[in-house]
């Protein structure tokens, strides 16, 4: 029965435009609701049963009435045909008046085939039939057979008057008041039986539901006290199965309520600690956190985010996102927000304007926020200030461009190796000297590919790995003979370190010194020849000097002799 009541309430709630308020007319007590609803159901059932009975009875009476009326009309038509054939109109009038005295007949009209009225007999209730004639015309049926028409409160029959040929038409109006009265009597009996049925059923329901109602009241009082007496139990012995199940459910709910309360308290404490940790994280994190709503209005920023833009958190909260950028930035931001609405998460760089007007560059990790209905509710972004990193990156890029310009236009061969000794970069001069493209040699070790270095590949690899192992700049001289011609390379190995000081690669600079070696060898040979010639010339000069020394002694002796002779001559001349 309770299930029927619930179904009935739900049905009313679905069809009623005011929902639950439509049940306000019901009593609050369950047994009163059951009595009212059952009474309504029984009453409606009795009414429907009475209506069906009355309808079936009326249909039967109406069918019988149609059959009787058809027979009477046919007999009246035959009598009228007889009087018309003998042209005894006085007897015809007398017959029609007498026939109209029947309580069910209200009117008899006789007309010619073209509708010209011959006699019109009217029988009003409580009066004698009255016959009259006139110039009135009727509209008989077009067919030659009888026609029965049911109108409001009466049954009309058009019966042809035949005597071999069509002599005219008889229109008979029969009253249906007797059928209406029978229908009304049936309705009254049905309503009386329904009311009696409702009264007896209500009395029986009261006797049946009183103990159940008391049990439900006890369970209701117990359920109201569950909030204050969590874990309490109620006795449900000696009750009906439904009440016992309900009591057991309340006892289980009481125990679960106590357990749930304890669990909620524990979870609430855990949530409080989690919120404290989360709040502490937002305060101490080195990245800014920025949250906006569907209108791009700032709803939350952490202190680091406010610090990045030079504001306080209160100054930024409530301000539109677009107020922290220029017009170009706004266009970019609007496109980005449209992607957030589509559920796109992405990472990108963005330029903001600080409170001082200074432009800063940031890196954003952005994602959408959706509500429980799956509708877009805003966006959240983790913001990092990369202004200094961007400047350093630009400087590094410029430095790399300068380095690349020098390296790629260097007359020396330049090769970079990783820690495994594989080539990770070669400059154009390497390609020219070895007649190989960068794609052919990158990722390969010196011993894996035949190049200009092939004769000394193993020795070079050994010294390269030693240089990277110790992280020291190393100079290597490599010499071999190719096609009868000496080949000489001077290699400078420069280890490259990462931010932690670990060697990650090595840059090698190769200088072809074959020609210089040849020139040095030629200079050495010429020096030796020159030294030999100098020695030979020195010997010749020493011999010449000896001879000159001898001649010089000879010349000096002669000079001395001449001087002596001149002295002797002067002495002789003085004596004379």
XYZ file of C-alpha atoms in Angstrom:
576
model
C 0.000 0.000 0.000
C 2.848 2.381 0.827
C 4.375 1.621 -2.565
C 1.044 2.504 -4.205
C 0.976 5.814 -2.315
C 4.539 6.636 -3.355
C 3.740 5.795 -6.976
C 0.629 7.965 -6.824
C 2.584 10.875 -5.341
C 5.296 10.591 -7.998
C 2.666 10.498 -10.719
C 1.055 13.679 -9.401
C 4.453 15.359 -9.078
C 5.265 14.578 -12.709
C 2.012 15.904 -14.139
C 1.607 18.826 -11.746
C 3.272 22.131 -12.736
C 3.986 22.967 -9.087
C 5.741 19.688 -8.174
C 5.867 18.779 -4.493
C 3.610 21.685 -3.492
C 0.763 19.904 -5.252
C 0.708 17.337 -2.394
C -0.062 19.937 0.259
C -3.772 19.054 0.218
C -3.038 15.543 1.599
C -3.175 14.891 5.356
C 0.163 14.564 7.118
C -0.616 11.234 8.822
C 0.172 8.117 6.814
C -3.012 6.233 7.776
C -5.086 9.305 6.911
C -3.314 9.526 3.546
C -3.963 5.833 2.908
C -7.644 6.189 3.844
C -8.019 9.251 1.636
C -6.204 7.741 -1.319
C -7.917 4.344 -1.028
C -11.272 6.092 -0.660
C -10.556 8.117 -3.764
C -9.493 5.001 -5.645
C -12.599 3.084 -4.518
C -14.846 6.022 -5.276
C -13.319 6.471 -8.711
C -13.599 2.709 -9.287
C -17.281 2.765 -8.243
C -17.978 5.753 -10.455
C -16.255 4.128 -13.420
C -18.103 0.860 -12.757
C -21.444 2.700 -12.488
C -20.694 4.646 -15.637
C -19.842 1.468 -17.543
C -22.960 -0.278 -16.195
C -25.188 2.679 -17.021
C -23.619 2.981 -20.463
C -24.124 -0.712 -21.213
C -27.684 -0.595 -19.880
C -28.468 2.522 -21.901
C -26.993 0.921 -25.018
C -29.180 -2.170 -24.509
C -32.307 -0.131 -23.870
C -31.564 2.089 -26.840
C -31.109 -0.938 -29.122
C -34.390 -2.408 -27.911
C -36.058 0.966 -28.347
C -34.786 1.246 -31.926
C -36.121 -2.226 -32.718
C -39.543 -1.546 -31.145
C -39.796 1.882 -32.746
C -38.922 0.436 -36.169
C -41.655 -2.183 -35.827
C -44.206 0.410 -34.692
C -43.274 2.789 -37.515
C -43.550 -0.011 -40.053
C -47.015 -0.988 -38.729
C -48.098 2.671 -38.734
C -46.935 3.004 -42.347
C -48.876 -0.078 -43.433
C -52.067 1.267 -41.806
C -51.524 4.676 -43.402
C -51.087 2.990 -46.799
C -54.424 1.235 -46.361
C -56.265 4.462 -45.520
C -54.570 6.324 -48.374
C -55.568 3.658 -50.888
C -59.255 3.887 -49.897
C -58.849 7.683 -49.487
C -60.472 7.561 -46.074
C -58.725 10.612 -44.625
C -61.016 10.868 -41.624
C -60.080 7.374 -40.489
C -56.461 8.212 -41.264
C -56.607 11.221 -38.946
C -58.310 9.163 -36.265
C -55.666 6.433 -36.596
C -52.757 8.876 -36.319
C -54.254 10.592 -33.262
C -54.865 7.276 -31.564
C -51.379 6.029 -32.445
C -49.824 9.226 -31.025
C -51.414 8.501 -27.653
C -48.540 6.066 -26.977
C -46.413 7.547 -24.121
C -43.169 7.264 -26.115
C -44.462 8.981 -29.279
C -44.078 12.754 -29.431
C -44.993 13.410 -33.042
C -46.319 11.671 -36.167
C -46.079 13.385 -39.558
C -47.414 12.040 -42.860
C -46.311 13.617 -46.106
C -46.487 12.916 -49.798
C -43.468 11.635 -51.749
C -42.505 15.230 -52.621
C -42.593 16.251 -48.931
C -45.999 18.027 -48.925
C -47.394 17.621 -45.390
C -50.708 15.680 -45.143
C -51.148 15.275 -41.367
C -49.123 16.482 -38.369
C -50.028 14.995 -34.980
C -48.218 16.432 -31.928
C -48.311 14.758 -28.503
C -46.981 16.920 -25.672
C -46.454 15.295 -22.247
C -49.644 15.507 -20.109
C -51.806 16.587 -23.074
C -53.962 14.874 -25.689
C -52.543 14.464 -29.218
C -53.445 17.301 -31.553
C -53.774 16.803 -35.349
C -53.283 19.576 -37.826
C -52.567 20.156 -41.489
C -50.811 22.894 -43.315
C -48.715 23.976 -46.239
C -45.465 22.971 -44.525
C -43.113 20.796 -46.522
C -40.800 18.177 -45.124
C -37.490 16.944 -46.491
C -37.872 13.157 -46.731
C -34.826 10.923 -47.373
C -33.668 10.458 -50.932
C -33.551 6.666 -50.631
C -36.604 4.394 -50.725
C -35.859 2.622 -47.442
C -36.433 3.444 -43.776
C -33.994 5.829 -42.053
C -33.391 5.992 -38.274
C -31.878 9.172 -36.814
C -30.982 9.618 -33.125
C -31.136 13.205 -31.946
C -30.905 14.784 -28.505
C -33.599 13.180 -26.326
C -35.476 11.584 -29.192
C -35.388 8.937 -31.922
C -36.623 9.928 -35.411
C -37.703 7.269 -37.938
C -38.527 7.983 -41.577
C -40.672 5.050 -42.760
C -41.818 4.856 -46.426
C -45.561 4.300 -46.980
C -45.698 1.638 -49.673
C -48.528 0.001 -51.585
C -46.682 -1.264 -54.590
C -45.555 2.280 -55.157
C -44.306 4.971 -52.800
C -47.422 6.731 -51.486
C -45.594 8.985 -49.031
C -43.475 9.113 -45.898
C -44.262 8.678 -42.233
C -41.990 10.554 -39.814
C -42.285 9.260 -36.234
C -40.572 10.989 -33.275
C -40.086 8.726 -30.228
C -39.093 10.121 -26.809
C -35.974 8.693 -25.030
C -36.914 10.034 -21.606
C -37.528 6.544 -20.209
C -33.989 5.539 -21.156
C -32.575 8.683 -19.515
C -34.501 7.958 -16.335
C -33.186 4.386 -16.269
C -29.647 5.730 -16.783
C -30.083 8.144 -13.872
C -31.392 5.404 -11.569
C -28.403 3.234 -12.411
C -26.025 6.111 -11.631
C -27.635 6.691 -8.248
C -27.410 3.046 -7.287
C -23.753 2.910 -8.348
C -22.857 6.011 -6.323
C -24.633 4.631 -3.270
C -22.797 1.332 -3.535
C -19.476 3.166 -4.039
C -19.985 5.349 -0.968
C -20.936 2.289 1.094
C -17.860 0.504 -0.211
C -15.655 3.474 0.681
C -17.044 3.745 4.216
C -16.573 0.049 4.969
C -13.081 0.005 3.461
C -12.021 3.072 5.449
C -13.159 1.444 8.687
C -11.229 -1.733 7.906
C -8.124 0.259 6.933
C -8.216 2.161 10.224
C -8.346 -1.106 12.185
C -5.513 -2.570 10.107
C -3.166 0.422 10.043
C -3.391 1.586 13.651
C -0.622 -0.725 14.963
C 1.482 -0.044 11.890
C 1.043 3.704 12.314
C 2.172 3.487 15.939
C 5.259 1.494 14.932
C 6.051 4.033 12.237
C 5.655 6.853 14.775
C 8.155 5.126 17.059
C 10.576 4.643 14.176
C 10.098 8.277 13.170
C 10.862 9.497 16.674
C 13.955 7.261 16.722
C 15.136 8.594 13.357
C 14.724 12.186 14.581
C 17.045 11.450 17.496
C 19.739 9.817 15.345
C 21.641 13.072 14.988
C 21.982 13.352 18.777
C 22.226 9.637 19.586
C 24.364 8.223 16.812
C 24.923 4.502 17.271
C 21.709 3.960 19.327
C 19.490 0.916 18.493
C 15.703 0.316 18.529
C 13.866 -2.963 19.172
C 11.900 -4.265 16.160
C 10.697 -7.667 17.469
C 7.078 -8.700 16.942
C 6.535 -6.306 14.046
C 5.531 -6.899 10.460
C 8.252 -7.768 7.958
C 8.292 -4.284 6.436
C 8.465 -2.548 9.828
C 11.178 -4.969 10.975
C 13.213 -4.314 7.832
C 12.753 -0.573 8.297
C 13.853 -0.831 11.946
C 16.898 -2.881 10.974
C 17.736 -0.315 8.309
C 17.501 2.486 10.876
C 19.726 0.547 13.283
C 22.262 -0.002 10.504
C 21.971 3.655 9.527
C 22.582 4.659 13.145
C 25.738 2.549 13.303
C 26.912 3.765 9.901
C 26.115 7.345 10.876
C 28.395 7.047 13.881
C 31.119 5.458 11.768
C 30.641 8.036 9.014
C 30.804 10.897 11.491
C 34.076 9.596 12.853
C 35.380 9.130 9.313
C 34.245 12.620 8.314
C 35.974 14.117 11.338
C 39.167 12.278 10.430
C 38.872 13.300 6.779
C 38.079 16.871 7.794
C 41.230 16.973 9.894
C 43.192 15.480 7.027
C 41.628 17.993 4.644
C 42.533 20.818 7.003
C 46.133 19.675 7.070
C 46.097 19.239 3.304
C 44.711 22.750 2.857
C 47.399 24.111 5.151
C 50.066 22.318 3.133
C 48.491 23.530 -0.095
C 48.309 27.091 1.196
C 51.911 26.871 2.375
C 52.908 25.510 -1.031
C 51.163 28.357 -2.852
C 52.933 30.876 -0.642
C 56.402 29.358 -0.923
C 56.350 28.062 -4.501
C 58.708 29.879 -6.847
C 56.160 29.915 -9.656
C 53.181 32.240 -9.823
C 49.667 30.765 -9.728
C 46.969 32.740 -11.569
C 43.260 31.783 -11.705
C 40.617 33.575 -13.820
C 36.868 33.066 -14.277
C 34.789 32.836 -17.459
C 35.048 36.613 -17.969
C 38.855 36.577 -17.613
C 38.583 38.289 -14.211
C 41.285 37.375 -11.687
C 39.868 35.297 -8.828
C 43.132 34.185 -7.202
C 46.883 34.845 -7.359
C 49.542 33.638 -4.973
C 52.141 36.030 -3.505
C 54.784 34.958 -6.035
C 52.484 35.856 -8.944
C 51.836 39.288 -7.474
C 55.572 39.736 -6.903
C 56.359 38.904 -10.542
C 54.114 41.749 -11.757
C 54.991 44.144 -8.936
C 51.529 44.150 -7.305
C 50.017 42.774 -4.147
C 47.593 39.856 -4.315
C 44.705 42.127 -3.255
C 45.534 44.613 -6.030
C 45.395 41.900 -8.691
C 42.279 40.103 -7.419
C 39.170 41.315 -9.249
C 41.111 42.875 -12.127
C 40.724 41.685 -15.693
C 43.520 39.615 -17.167
C 43.764 41.938 -20.170
C 44.724 44.912 -17.974
C 48.195 43.407 -17.490
C 49.158 43.424 -21.198
C 49.153 45.563 -24.338
C 46.696 45.344 -27.254
C 48.722 42.752 -29.122
C 48.976 40.645 -25.986
C 45.208 40.891 -25.514
C 44.584 39.474 -28.991
C 46.922 36.577 -28.275
C 45.349 36.006 -24.838
C 41.817 35.953 -26.281
C 42.845 33.251 -28.746
C 44.489 31.290 -25.941
C 41.336 31.492 -23.776
C 39.245 30.186 -26.668
C 41.506 27.131 -26.716
C 41.062 26.760 -22.952
C 37.268 26.690 -23.487
C 37.841 23.791 -25.888
C 39.733 21.923 -23.159
C 43.225 22.496 -24.595
C 46.164 22.481 -22.169
C 49.388 23.996 -23.412
C 52.694 25.611 -22.561
C 53.699 28.912 -24.111
C 55.626 32.123 -23.487
C 53.862 35.433 -22.903
C 54.800 39.067 -22.340
C 53.181 40.962 -19.430
C 53.527 44.568 -18.261
C 54.571 45.146 -14.672
C 53.088 47.800 -12.438
C 56.120 49.996 -13.213
C 55.460 49.711 -16.960
C 58.403 47.383 -17.470
C 57.844 44.473 -19.840
C 58.655 41.008 -18.582
C 58.693 37.649 -20.307
C 57.020 34.647 -18.674
C 56.469 30.973 -19.389
C 52.921 29.709 -18.736
C 51.637 26.197 -18.067
C 47.906 26.728 -18.684
C 44.820 24.549 -18.408
C 41.018 24.921 -18.303
C 38.729 24.622 -15.248
C 35.351 22.883 -15.692
C 32.456 22.715 -13.228
C 30.535 19.583 -12.229
C 28.248 19.974 -15.251
C 31.241 19.984 -17.584
C 30.876 23.684 -18.416
C 33.894 25.982 -18.748
C 34.413 27.819 -15.439
C 37.753 29.538 -15.991
C 41.470 28.863 -16.421
C 44.515 28.327 -14.224
C 48.136 28.992 -15.086
C 51.516 28.385 -13.482
C 53.668 31.404 -14.378
C 57.479 31.546 -14.316
C 59.507 34.739 -14.854
C 61.954 33.966 -17.679
C 63.057 37.542 -18.391
C 66.649 36.955 -17.295
C 66.690 33.495 -18.820
C 65.388 34.971 -22.075
C 68.129 37.591 -22.079
C 70.720 34.914 -21.373
C 69.180 32.751 -24.096
C 69.374 35.614 -26.564
C 72.986 36.252 -25.612
C 73.718 32.556 -25.904
C 72.004 32.462 -29.269
C 74.050 35.421 -30.444
C 77.176 33.738 -29.130
C 76.242 30.504 -30.873
C 75.595 32.381 -34.090
C 78.995 34.051 -33.803
C 80.601 30.712 -32.954
C 78.861 29.057 -35.901
C 79.922 31.863 -38.215
C 83.541 31.433 -37.122
C 83.445 27.637 -37.148
C 81.683 27.225 -40.460
C 84.017 29.684 -42.160
C 87.161 28.457 -40.447
C 89.967 27.097 -42.656
C 90.565 24.472 -39.958
C 88.630 21.227 -39.637
C 86.398 21.382 -36.526
C 84.676 18.286 -35.128
C 82.684 17.793 -31.890
C 82.593 14.356 -30.239
C 80.334 13.028 -27.467
C 81.532 10.992 -24.490
C 81.357 7.779 -26.542
C 83.603 9.243 -29.211
C 80.854 9.704 -31.812
C 80.821 12.742 -34.055
C 77.966 15.118 -33.216
C 79.089 18.071 -35.341
C 81.403 18.653 -38.311
C 82.035 21.951 -40.084
C 82.041 22.467 -43.860
C 85.867 22.238 -44.005
C 85.618 18.661 -42.680
C 83.218 17.810 -45.509
C 85.536 19.380 -48.073
C 88.676 17.643 -46.834
C 87.090 14.183 -46.455
C 84.660 14.418 -49.388
C 81.815 13.293 -47.097
C 78.591 14.997 -46.001
C 77.678 15.647 -42.388
C 74.789 13.158 -42.627
C 77.254 10.411 -43.560
C 79.556 10.882 -40.574
C 77.379 12.148 -37.710
C 76.839 9.528 -35.020
C 79.848 7.486 -36.126
C 83.223 7.017 -34.468
C 86.532 7.713 -36.262
C 87.220 3.973 -36.694
C 83.765 3.321 -38.213
C 84.202 5.371 -41.374
C 87.123 5.776 -43.748
C 88.248 9.391 -43.695
C 91.483 11.326 -44.039
C 92.227 10.222 -40.455
C 91.901 6.491 -41.191
C 95.614 5.589 -40.701
C 95.686 7.171 -37.227
C 92.011 6.628 -36.167
C 92.745 4.279 -33.278
C 95.584 6.406 -31.885
C 93.483 9.564 -32.129
C 90.468 7.896 -30.471
C 92.636 6.727 -27.580
C 94.052 10.212 -26.952
C 90.571 11.786 -27.396
C 89.025 9.550 -24.717
C 91.939 10.257 -22.350
C 91.464 14.008 -22.828
C 87.734 13.746 -22.002
C 88.437 11.434 -19.069
C 90.749 13.945 -17.381
C 89.022 17.072 -18.728
C 92.306 18.648 -19.830
C 93.101 20.476 -23.048
C 95.298 18.185 -25.111
C 97.508 18.799 -28.151
C 98.076 15.965 -30.582
C 100.503 15.760 -33.548
C 99.510 13.155 -36.102
C 101.757 12.236 -39.046
C 101.571 9.548 -41.720
C 102.445 9.048 -45.373
C 99.808 9.114 -48.062
C 100.605 8.430 -51.718
C 104.302 8.882 -50.959
C 103.633 12.294 -49.507
C 103.871 13.067 -45.790
C 100.596 14.152 -44.108
C 100.740 16.108 -40.840
C 97.847 17.337 -38.655
C 97.984 19.338 -35.467
C 94.915 18.610 -33.296
C 93.810 20.586 -30.265
C 91.255 18.762 -28.041
C 89.117 21.066 -25.828
C 86.791 19.268 -23.331
C 83.285 20.822 -22.866
C 81.557 20.783 -19.476
C 77.907 20.991 -18.354
C 76.598 23.145 -15.502
C 77.715 20.556 -12.948
C 81.291 20.444 -14.263
C 80.956 17.075 -15.970
C 82.601 16.568 -19.358
C 79.829 16.010 -21.900
C 81.700 16.452 -25.184
C 84.953 17.586 -26.736
C 85.644 20.094 -29.498
C 88.605 19.226 -31.735
C 90.344 21.743 -33.990
C 92.386 20.210 -36.796
C 95.089 22.200 -38.561
C 96.726 20.727 -41.658
C 100.466 21.424 -41.124
C 101.714 19.169 -43.909
C 102.894 22.090 -46.027
C 104.382 23.801 -43.020
C 106.245 20.613 -42.134
C 107.549 20.406 -45.686
C 108.709 23.998 -45.522
C 110.362 23.362 -42.167
C 112.103 20.300 -43.607
C 113.256 22.291 -46.605
C 114.521 25.046 -44.320
C 116.386 22.453 -42.237
C 117.968 20.984 -45.370
C 118.930 24.413 -46.661
C 120.367 25.287 -43.262
C 122.500 22.170 -43.352
C 123.693 23.026 -46.869
C 124.391 26.570 -45.792
C 126.349 25.396 -42.776
C 128.397 23.091 -45.019
C 129.131 25.894 -47.385
C 130.035 28.174 -44.508
C 132.480 25.561 -43.207
C 134.018 25.160 -46.627
C 134.226 28.912 -47.116
C 135.740 29.306 -43.707
C 138.473 26.811 -44.564
C 139.163 28.639 -47.766
C 139.310 31.919 -45.922
C 141.670 30.480 -43.324
C 144.036 29.284 -46.067
C 143.857 32.635 -47.805
C 144.512 34.385 -44.531
C 147.597 32.226 -43.980
C 148.913 33.107 -47.354
C 148.128 36.741 -46.794
C 149.885 36.509 -43.464
C 152.957 35.153 -45.169
C 152.850 37.860 -47.817
C 152.309 40.398 -45.138
C 155.426 39.246 -43.316
C 157.302 39.382 -46.580
C 156.058 42.858 -47.372
C 156.852 44.071 -43.896
C 160.448 42.744 -44.169
C 160.971 44.482 -47.438
C 159.585 47.679 -46.023
C 161.907 47.504 -43.112
C 164.862 46.875 -45.452
C 163.855 49.858 -47.546
C 163.692 52.005 -44.502
C 167.138 50.889 -43.476
C 168.477 51.620 -46.966
C 166.888 55.037 -46.933
C 168.510 55.729 -43.576
C 171.863 54.674 -44.894
C 171.497 56.860 -47.980
C 170.566 59.868 -45.841
C 173.589 59.214 -43.668
C 175.911 59.032 -46.725
C 174.441 62.181 -48.123
C 175.023 63.915 -44.807
C 178.630 62.987 -44.717
C 179.220 64.414 -48.117
